[in-house]
mmCIF file of C-alpha atoms and ligand atoms in Angstrom:
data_model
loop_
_atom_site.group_PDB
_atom_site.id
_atom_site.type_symbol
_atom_site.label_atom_id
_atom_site.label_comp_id
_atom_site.label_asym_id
_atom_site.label_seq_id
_atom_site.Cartn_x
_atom_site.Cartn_y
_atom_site.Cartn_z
ATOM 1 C CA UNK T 25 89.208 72.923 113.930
ATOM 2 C CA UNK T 26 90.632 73.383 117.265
ATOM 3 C CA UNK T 27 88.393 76.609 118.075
ATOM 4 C CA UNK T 28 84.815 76.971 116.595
ATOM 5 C CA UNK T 29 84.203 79.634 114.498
ATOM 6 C CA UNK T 30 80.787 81.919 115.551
ATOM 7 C CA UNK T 31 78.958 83.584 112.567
ATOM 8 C CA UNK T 32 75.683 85.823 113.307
ATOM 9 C CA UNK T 33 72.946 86.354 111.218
ATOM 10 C CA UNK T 34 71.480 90.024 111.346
ATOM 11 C CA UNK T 35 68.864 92.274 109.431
ATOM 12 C CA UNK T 36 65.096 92.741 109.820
ATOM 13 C CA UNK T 37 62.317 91.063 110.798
ATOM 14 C CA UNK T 38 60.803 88.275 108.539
ATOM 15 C CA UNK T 39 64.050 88.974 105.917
ATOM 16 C CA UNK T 40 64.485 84.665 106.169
ATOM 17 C CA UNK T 41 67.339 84.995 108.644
ATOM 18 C CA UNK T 42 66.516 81.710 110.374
ATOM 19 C CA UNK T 43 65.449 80.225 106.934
ATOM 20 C CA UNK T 44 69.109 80.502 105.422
ATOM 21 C CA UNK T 45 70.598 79.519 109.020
ATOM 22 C CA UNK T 46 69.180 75.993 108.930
ATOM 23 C CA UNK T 47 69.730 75.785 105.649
ATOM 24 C CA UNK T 48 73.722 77.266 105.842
ATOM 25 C CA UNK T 49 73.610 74.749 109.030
ATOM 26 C CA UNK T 50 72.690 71.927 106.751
ATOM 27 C CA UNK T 51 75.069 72.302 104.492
ATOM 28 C CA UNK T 52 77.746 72.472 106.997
ATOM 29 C CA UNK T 53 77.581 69.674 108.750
ATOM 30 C CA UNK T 54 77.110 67.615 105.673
ATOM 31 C CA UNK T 55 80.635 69.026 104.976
ATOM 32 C CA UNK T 56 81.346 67.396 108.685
ATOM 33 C CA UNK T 57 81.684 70.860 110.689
ATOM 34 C CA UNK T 58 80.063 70.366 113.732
ATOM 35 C CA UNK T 59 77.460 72.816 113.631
ATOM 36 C CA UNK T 60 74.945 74.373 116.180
ATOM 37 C CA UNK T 61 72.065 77.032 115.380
ATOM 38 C CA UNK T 62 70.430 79.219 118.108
ATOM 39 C CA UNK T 63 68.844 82.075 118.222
ATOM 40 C CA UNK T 64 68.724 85.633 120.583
ATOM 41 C CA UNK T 65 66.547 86.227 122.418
ATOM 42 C CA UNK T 66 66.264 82.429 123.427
ATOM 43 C CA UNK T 67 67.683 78.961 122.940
ATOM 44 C CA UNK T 68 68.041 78.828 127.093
ATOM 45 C CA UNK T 69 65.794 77.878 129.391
ATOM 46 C CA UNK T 70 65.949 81.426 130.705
ATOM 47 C CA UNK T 71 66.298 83.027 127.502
ATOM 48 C CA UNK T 72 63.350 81.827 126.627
ATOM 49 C CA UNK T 73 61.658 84.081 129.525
ATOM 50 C CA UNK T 74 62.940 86.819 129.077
ATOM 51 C CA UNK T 75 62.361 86.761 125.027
ATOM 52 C CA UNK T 76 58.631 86.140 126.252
ATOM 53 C CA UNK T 77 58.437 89.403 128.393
ATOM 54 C CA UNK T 78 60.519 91.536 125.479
ATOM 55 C CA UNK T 79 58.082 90.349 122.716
ATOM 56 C CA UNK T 80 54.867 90.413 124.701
ATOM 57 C CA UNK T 81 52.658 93.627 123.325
ATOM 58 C CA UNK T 82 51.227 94.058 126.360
ATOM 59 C CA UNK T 83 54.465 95.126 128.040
ATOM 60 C CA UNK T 84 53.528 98.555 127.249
ATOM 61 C CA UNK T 85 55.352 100.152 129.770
ATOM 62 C CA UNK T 86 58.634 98.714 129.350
ATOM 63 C CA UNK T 87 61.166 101.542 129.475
ATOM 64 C CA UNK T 88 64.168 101.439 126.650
ATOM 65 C CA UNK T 89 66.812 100.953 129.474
ATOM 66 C CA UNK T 90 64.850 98.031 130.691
ATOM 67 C CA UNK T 91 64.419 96.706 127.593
ATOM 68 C CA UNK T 92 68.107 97.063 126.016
ATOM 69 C CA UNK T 93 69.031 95.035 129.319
ATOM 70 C CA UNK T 94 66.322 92.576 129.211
ATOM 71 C CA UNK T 95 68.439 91.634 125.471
ATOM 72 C CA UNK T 96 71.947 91.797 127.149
ATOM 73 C CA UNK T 97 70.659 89.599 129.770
ATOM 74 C CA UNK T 98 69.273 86.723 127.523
ATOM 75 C CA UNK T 99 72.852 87.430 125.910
ATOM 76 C CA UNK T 100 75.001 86.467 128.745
ATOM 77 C CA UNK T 101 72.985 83.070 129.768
ATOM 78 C CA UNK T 102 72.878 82.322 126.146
ATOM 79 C CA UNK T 103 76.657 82.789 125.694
ATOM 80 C CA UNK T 104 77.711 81.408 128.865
ATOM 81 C CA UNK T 105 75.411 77.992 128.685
ATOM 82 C CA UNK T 106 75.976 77.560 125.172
ATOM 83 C CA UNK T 107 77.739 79.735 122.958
ATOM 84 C CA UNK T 108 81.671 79.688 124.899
ATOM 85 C CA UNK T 109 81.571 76.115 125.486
ATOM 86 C CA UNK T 110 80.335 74.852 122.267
ATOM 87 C CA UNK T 111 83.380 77.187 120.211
ATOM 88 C CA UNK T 112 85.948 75.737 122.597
ATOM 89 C CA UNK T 113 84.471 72.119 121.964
ATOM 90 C CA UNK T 114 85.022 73.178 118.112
ATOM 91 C CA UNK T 115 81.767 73.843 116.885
ATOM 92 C CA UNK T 116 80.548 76.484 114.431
ATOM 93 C CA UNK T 117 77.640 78.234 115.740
ATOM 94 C CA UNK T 118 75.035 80.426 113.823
ATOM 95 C CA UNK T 119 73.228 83.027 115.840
ATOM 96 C CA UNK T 120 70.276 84.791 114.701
ATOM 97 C CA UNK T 121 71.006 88.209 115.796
ATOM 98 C CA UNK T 122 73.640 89.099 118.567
ATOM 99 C CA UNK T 123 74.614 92.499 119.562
ATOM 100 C CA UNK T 124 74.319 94.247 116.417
ATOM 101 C CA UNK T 125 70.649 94.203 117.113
ATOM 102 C CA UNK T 126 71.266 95.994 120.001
ATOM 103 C CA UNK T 127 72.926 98.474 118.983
ATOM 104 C CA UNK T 128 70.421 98.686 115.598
ATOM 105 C CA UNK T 129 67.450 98.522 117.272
ATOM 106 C CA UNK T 130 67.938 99.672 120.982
ATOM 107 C CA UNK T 131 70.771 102.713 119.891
ATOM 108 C CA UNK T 132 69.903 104.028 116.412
ATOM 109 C CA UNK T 133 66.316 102.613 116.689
ATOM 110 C CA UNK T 134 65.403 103.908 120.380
ATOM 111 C CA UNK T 135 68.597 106.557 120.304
ATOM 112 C CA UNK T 136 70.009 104.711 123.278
ATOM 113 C CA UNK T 137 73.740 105.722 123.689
ATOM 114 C CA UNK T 138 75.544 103.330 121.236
ATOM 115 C CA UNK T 139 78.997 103.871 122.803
ATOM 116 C CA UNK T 140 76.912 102.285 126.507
ATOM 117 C CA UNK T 141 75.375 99.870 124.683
ATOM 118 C CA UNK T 142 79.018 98.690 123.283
ATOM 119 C CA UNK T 143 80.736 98.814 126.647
ATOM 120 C CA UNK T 144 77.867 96.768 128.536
ATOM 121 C CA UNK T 145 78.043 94.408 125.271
ATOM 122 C CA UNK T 146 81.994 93.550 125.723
ATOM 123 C CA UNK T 147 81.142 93.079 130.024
ATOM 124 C CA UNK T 148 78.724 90.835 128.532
ATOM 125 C CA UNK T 149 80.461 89.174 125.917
ATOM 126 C CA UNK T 150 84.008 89.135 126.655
ATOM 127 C CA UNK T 151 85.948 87.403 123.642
ATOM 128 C CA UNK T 152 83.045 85.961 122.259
ATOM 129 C CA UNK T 153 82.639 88.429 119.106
ATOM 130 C CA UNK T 154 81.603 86.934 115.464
ATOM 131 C CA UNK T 155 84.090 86.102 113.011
ATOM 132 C CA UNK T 156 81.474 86.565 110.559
ATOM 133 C CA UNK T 157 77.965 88.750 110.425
ATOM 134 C CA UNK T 158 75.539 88.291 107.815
ATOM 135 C CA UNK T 159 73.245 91.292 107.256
ATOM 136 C CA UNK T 160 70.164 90.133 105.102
ATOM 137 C CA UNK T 161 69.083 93.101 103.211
ATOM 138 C CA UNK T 162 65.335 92.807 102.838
ATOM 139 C CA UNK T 163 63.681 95.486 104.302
ATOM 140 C CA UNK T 164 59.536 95.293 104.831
ATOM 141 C CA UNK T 165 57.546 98.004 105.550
ATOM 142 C CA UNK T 166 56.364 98.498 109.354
ATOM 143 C CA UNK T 167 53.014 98.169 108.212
ATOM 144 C CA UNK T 168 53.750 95.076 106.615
ATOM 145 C CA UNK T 169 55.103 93.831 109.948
ATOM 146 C CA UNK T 170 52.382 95.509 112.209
ATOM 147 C CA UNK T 171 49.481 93.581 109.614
ATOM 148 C CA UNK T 172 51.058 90.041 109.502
ATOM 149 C CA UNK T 173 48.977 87.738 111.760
ATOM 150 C CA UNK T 174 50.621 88.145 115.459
ATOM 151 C CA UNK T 175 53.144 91.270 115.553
ATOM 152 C CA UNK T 176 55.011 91.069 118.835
ATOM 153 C CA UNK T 177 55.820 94.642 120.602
ATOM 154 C CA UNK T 178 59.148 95.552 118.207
ATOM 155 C CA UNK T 179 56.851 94.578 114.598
ATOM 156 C CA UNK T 180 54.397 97.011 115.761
ATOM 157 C CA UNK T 181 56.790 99.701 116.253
ATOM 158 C CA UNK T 182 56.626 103.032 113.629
ATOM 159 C CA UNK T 183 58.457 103.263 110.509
ATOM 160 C CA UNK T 184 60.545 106.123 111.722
ATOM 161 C CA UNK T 185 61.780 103.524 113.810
ATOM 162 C CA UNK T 186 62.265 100.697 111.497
ATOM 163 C CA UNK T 187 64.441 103.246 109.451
ATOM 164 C CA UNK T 188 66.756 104.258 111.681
ATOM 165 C CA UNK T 189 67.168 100.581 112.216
ATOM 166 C CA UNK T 190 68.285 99.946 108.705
ATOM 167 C CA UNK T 191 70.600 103.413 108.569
ATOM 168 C CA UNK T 192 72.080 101.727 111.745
ATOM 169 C CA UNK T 193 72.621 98.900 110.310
ATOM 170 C CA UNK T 194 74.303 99.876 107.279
ATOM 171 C CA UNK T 195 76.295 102.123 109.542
ATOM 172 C CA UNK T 196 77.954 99.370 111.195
ATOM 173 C CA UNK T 197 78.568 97.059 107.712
ATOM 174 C CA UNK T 198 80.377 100.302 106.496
ATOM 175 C CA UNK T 199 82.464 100.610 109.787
ATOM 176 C CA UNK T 200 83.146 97.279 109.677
ATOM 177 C CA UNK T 201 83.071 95.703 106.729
ATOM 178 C CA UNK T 202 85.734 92.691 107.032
ATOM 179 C CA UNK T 203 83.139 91.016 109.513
ATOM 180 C CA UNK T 204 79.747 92.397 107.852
ATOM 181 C CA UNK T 205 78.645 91.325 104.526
ATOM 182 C CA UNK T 206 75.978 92.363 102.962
ATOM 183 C CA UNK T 207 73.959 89.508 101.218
ATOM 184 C CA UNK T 208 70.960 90.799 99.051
ATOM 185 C CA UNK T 209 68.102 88.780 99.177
ATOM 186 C CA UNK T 210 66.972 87.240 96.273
ATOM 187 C CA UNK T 211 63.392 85.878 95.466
ATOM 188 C CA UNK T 212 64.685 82.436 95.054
ATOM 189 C CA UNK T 213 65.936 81.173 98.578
ATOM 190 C CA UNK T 214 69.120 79.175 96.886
ATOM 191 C CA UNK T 215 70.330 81.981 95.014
ATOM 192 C CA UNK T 216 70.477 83.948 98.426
ATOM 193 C CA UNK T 217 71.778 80.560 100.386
ATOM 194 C CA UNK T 218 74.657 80.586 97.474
ATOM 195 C CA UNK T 219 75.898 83.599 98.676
ATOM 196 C CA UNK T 220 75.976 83.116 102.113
ATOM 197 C CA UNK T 221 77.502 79.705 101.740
ATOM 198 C CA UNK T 222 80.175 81.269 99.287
ATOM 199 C CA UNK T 223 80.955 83.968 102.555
ATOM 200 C CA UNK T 224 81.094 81.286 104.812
ATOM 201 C CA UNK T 225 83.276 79.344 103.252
ATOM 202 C CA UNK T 226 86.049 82.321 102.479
ATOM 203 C CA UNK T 227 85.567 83.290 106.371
ATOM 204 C CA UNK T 228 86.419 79.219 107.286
ATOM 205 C CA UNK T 229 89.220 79.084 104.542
ATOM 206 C CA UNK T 230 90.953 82.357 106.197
ATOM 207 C CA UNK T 231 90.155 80.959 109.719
ATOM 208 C CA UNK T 232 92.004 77.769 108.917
ATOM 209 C CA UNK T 233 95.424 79.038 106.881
ATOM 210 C CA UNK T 234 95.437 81.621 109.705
ATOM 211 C CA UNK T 235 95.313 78.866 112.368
ATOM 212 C CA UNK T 236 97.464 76.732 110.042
ATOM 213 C CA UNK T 237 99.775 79.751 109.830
ATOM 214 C CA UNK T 238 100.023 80.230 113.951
ATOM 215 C CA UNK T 239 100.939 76.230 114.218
ATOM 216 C CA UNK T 240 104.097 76.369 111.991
ATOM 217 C CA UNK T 241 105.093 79.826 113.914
HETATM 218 N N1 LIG K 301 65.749 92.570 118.916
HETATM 219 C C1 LIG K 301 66.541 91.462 119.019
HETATM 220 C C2 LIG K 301 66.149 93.789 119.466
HETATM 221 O O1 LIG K 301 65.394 94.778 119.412
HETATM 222 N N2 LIG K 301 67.350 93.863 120.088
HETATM 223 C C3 LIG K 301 68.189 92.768 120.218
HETATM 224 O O2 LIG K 301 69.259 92.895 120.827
HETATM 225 C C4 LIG K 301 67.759 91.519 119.645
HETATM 226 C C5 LIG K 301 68.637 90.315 119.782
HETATM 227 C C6 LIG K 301 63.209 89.283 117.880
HETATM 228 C C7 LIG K 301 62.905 90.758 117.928
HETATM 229 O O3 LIG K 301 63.753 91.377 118.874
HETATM 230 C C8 LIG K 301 64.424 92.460 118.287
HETATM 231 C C9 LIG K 301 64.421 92.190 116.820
HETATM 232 C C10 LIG K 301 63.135 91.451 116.601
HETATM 233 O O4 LIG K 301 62.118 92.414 116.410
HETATM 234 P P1 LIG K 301 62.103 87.441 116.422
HETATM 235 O O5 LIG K 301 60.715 86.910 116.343
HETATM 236 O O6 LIG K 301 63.187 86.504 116.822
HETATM 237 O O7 LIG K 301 62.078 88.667 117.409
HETATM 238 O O8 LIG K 301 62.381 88.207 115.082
HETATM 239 P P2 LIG K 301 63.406 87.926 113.972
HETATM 240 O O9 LIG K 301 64.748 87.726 114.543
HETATM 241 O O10 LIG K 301 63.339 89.026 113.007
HETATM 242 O O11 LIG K 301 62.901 86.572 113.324
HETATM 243 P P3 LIG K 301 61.733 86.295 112.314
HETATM 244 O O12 LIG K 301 61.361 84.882 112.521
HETATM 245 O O13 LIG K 301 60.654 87.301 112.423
HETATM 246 O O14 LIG K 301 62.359 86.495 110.879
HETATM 247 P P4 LIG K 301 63.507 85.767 110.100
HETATM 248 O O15 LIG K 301 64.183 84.744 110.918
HETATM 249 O O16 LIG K 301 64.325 86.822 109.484
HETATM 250 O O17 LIG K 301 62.706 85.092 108.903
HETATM 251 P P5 LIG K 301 62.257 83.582 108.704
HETATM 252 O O18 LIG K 301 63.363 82.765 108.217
HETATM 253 O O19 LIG K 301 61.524 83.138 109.932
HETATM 254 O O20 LIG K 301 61.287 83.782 107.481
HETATM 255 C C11 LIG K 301 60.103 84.527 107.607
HETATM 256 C C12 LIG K 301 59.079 83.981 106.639
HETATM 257 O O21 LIG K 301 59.495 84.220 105.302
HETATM 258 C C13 LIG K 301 59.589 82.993 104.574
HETATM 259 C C14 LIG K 301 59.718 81.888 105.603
HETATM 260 O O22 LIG K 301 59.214 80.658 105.150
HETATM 261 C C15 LIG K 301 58.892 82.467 106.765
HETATM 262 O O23 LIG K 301 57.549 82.188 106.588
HETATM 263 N N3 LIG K 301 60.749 83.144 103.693
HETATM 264 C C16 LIG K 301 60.654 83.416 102.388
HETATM 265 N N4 LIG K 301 59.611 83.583 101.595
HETATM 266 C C17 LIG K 301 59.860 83.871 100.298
HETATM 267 N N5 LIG K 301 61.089 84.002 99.781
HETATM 268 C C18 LIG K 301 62.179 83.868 100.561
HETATM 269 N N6 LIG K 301 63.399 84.015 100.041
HETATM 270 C C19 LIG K 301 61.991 83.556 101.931
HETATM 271 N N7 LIG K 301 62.840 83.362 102.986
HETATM 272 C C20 LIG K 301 62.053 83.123 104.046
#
């Protein structure tokens, strides 16, 4: 592959995004992809701080602006120290969660202009954009999130909120629904894992004859 490929992971809390991420990641590099998994906020050194001041509950008085920023902010160190270089070194990389989140959880969740939140997300992620999303469809209730043993500050939000998050969600799959699939998740982990694998490996199939396609032209 001469350019990596980037496929996101999206959907709600505790839905096993990062469970069928190592597992997809498994499976790919034993098919010899070079493969890296990280996750948003985090997997920087400064990510890592700034996912520690959006989670923490007792950041009560975090306003929505701040906090929609706080996520594009993690976004561009994350992208910039890992994410650009490791595509144009080749590597697939699976995110869990990029800027559909954002505009789930900070526009329809928090009603934070979605057509702001879109402009400030190209500034921040220029031509990095997913070939593929995968949007787990597992929704909880929020009390299930609120009573699971440490909710961070998003978990313990309403289920008004948690909704709109979902509506938003499906929104985007239905504006978009070459990039976002909608995998169903089963009760058995493999059956889900099959069909993620099975989109994955369409998306890397089209990647390639397209690429293959470009050479010969
Ligand atoms: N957020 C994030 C925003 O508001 N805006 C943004 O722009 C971004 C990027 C991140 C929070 O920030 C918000 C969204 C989130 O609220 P987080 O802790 O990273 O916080 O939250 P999540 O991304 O949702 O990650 P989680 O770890 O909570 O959930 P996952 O990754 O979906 O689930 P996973 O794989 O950890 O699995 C959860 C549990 O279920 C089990 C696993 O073993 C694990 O214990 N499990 C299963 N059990 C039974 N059957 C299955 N099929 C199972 N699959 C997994």
């Amino acid at each position: 592959m001469a350019k990596g490929a980037f496929i996101t992971f999206e959907g709600p809390e505790k839905s096993g995004k990062s469970t069928q991420a190592r597992l997809l990641s498994r499976y790919l590099v034993n098919r010899g992809y070079k493969t890296i998994f990280v996750r948003e906020p985090g997997s920087t050194k400064l990510g890592e701080k700034i996912r520690k001041l959006l989670l923490d509950k007792k950041n009560t008085e975090m306003s929505t602006l701040t906090e929609m920023l706080l996520y594009m902010a993690a976004r561009a160190q994350i992208i910039d120290e890992v994410i650009r270089p490791a595509l144009e070194k080749g590597y697939i990389v699976l995110c869990d969660r990029f800027l559909d989140s954002t505009i789930a959880y900070q526009g329809f969740g928090c009603g934070l202009d979605i057509r702001a939140i879109k402009d400030i997300g190209r500034t921040v992620a220029g031509s990095v954009r997913p070939e593929l999303t995968l949007l787990l469809d597992f929704w909880k209730s929020a009390d299930h999130l609120r009573n699971h043993k440490r909710p961070d500050r998003i978990e313990m939000r309403s289920e008004v909120f948690h909704r709109k998050v979902k509506e938003g969600y499906f929104k985007l799959a239905k504006q978009e629904p070459r990039r976002i699939k909608i995998i169903k998740v089963e009760k058995d982990l493999n059956e889900t894992q099959d069909k993620i694998r099975k989109a994955v490996d369409r998306c890397l199939s089209k990647m390639s004859s397209a690429r293959k396609a470009r050479v010969r032209f």
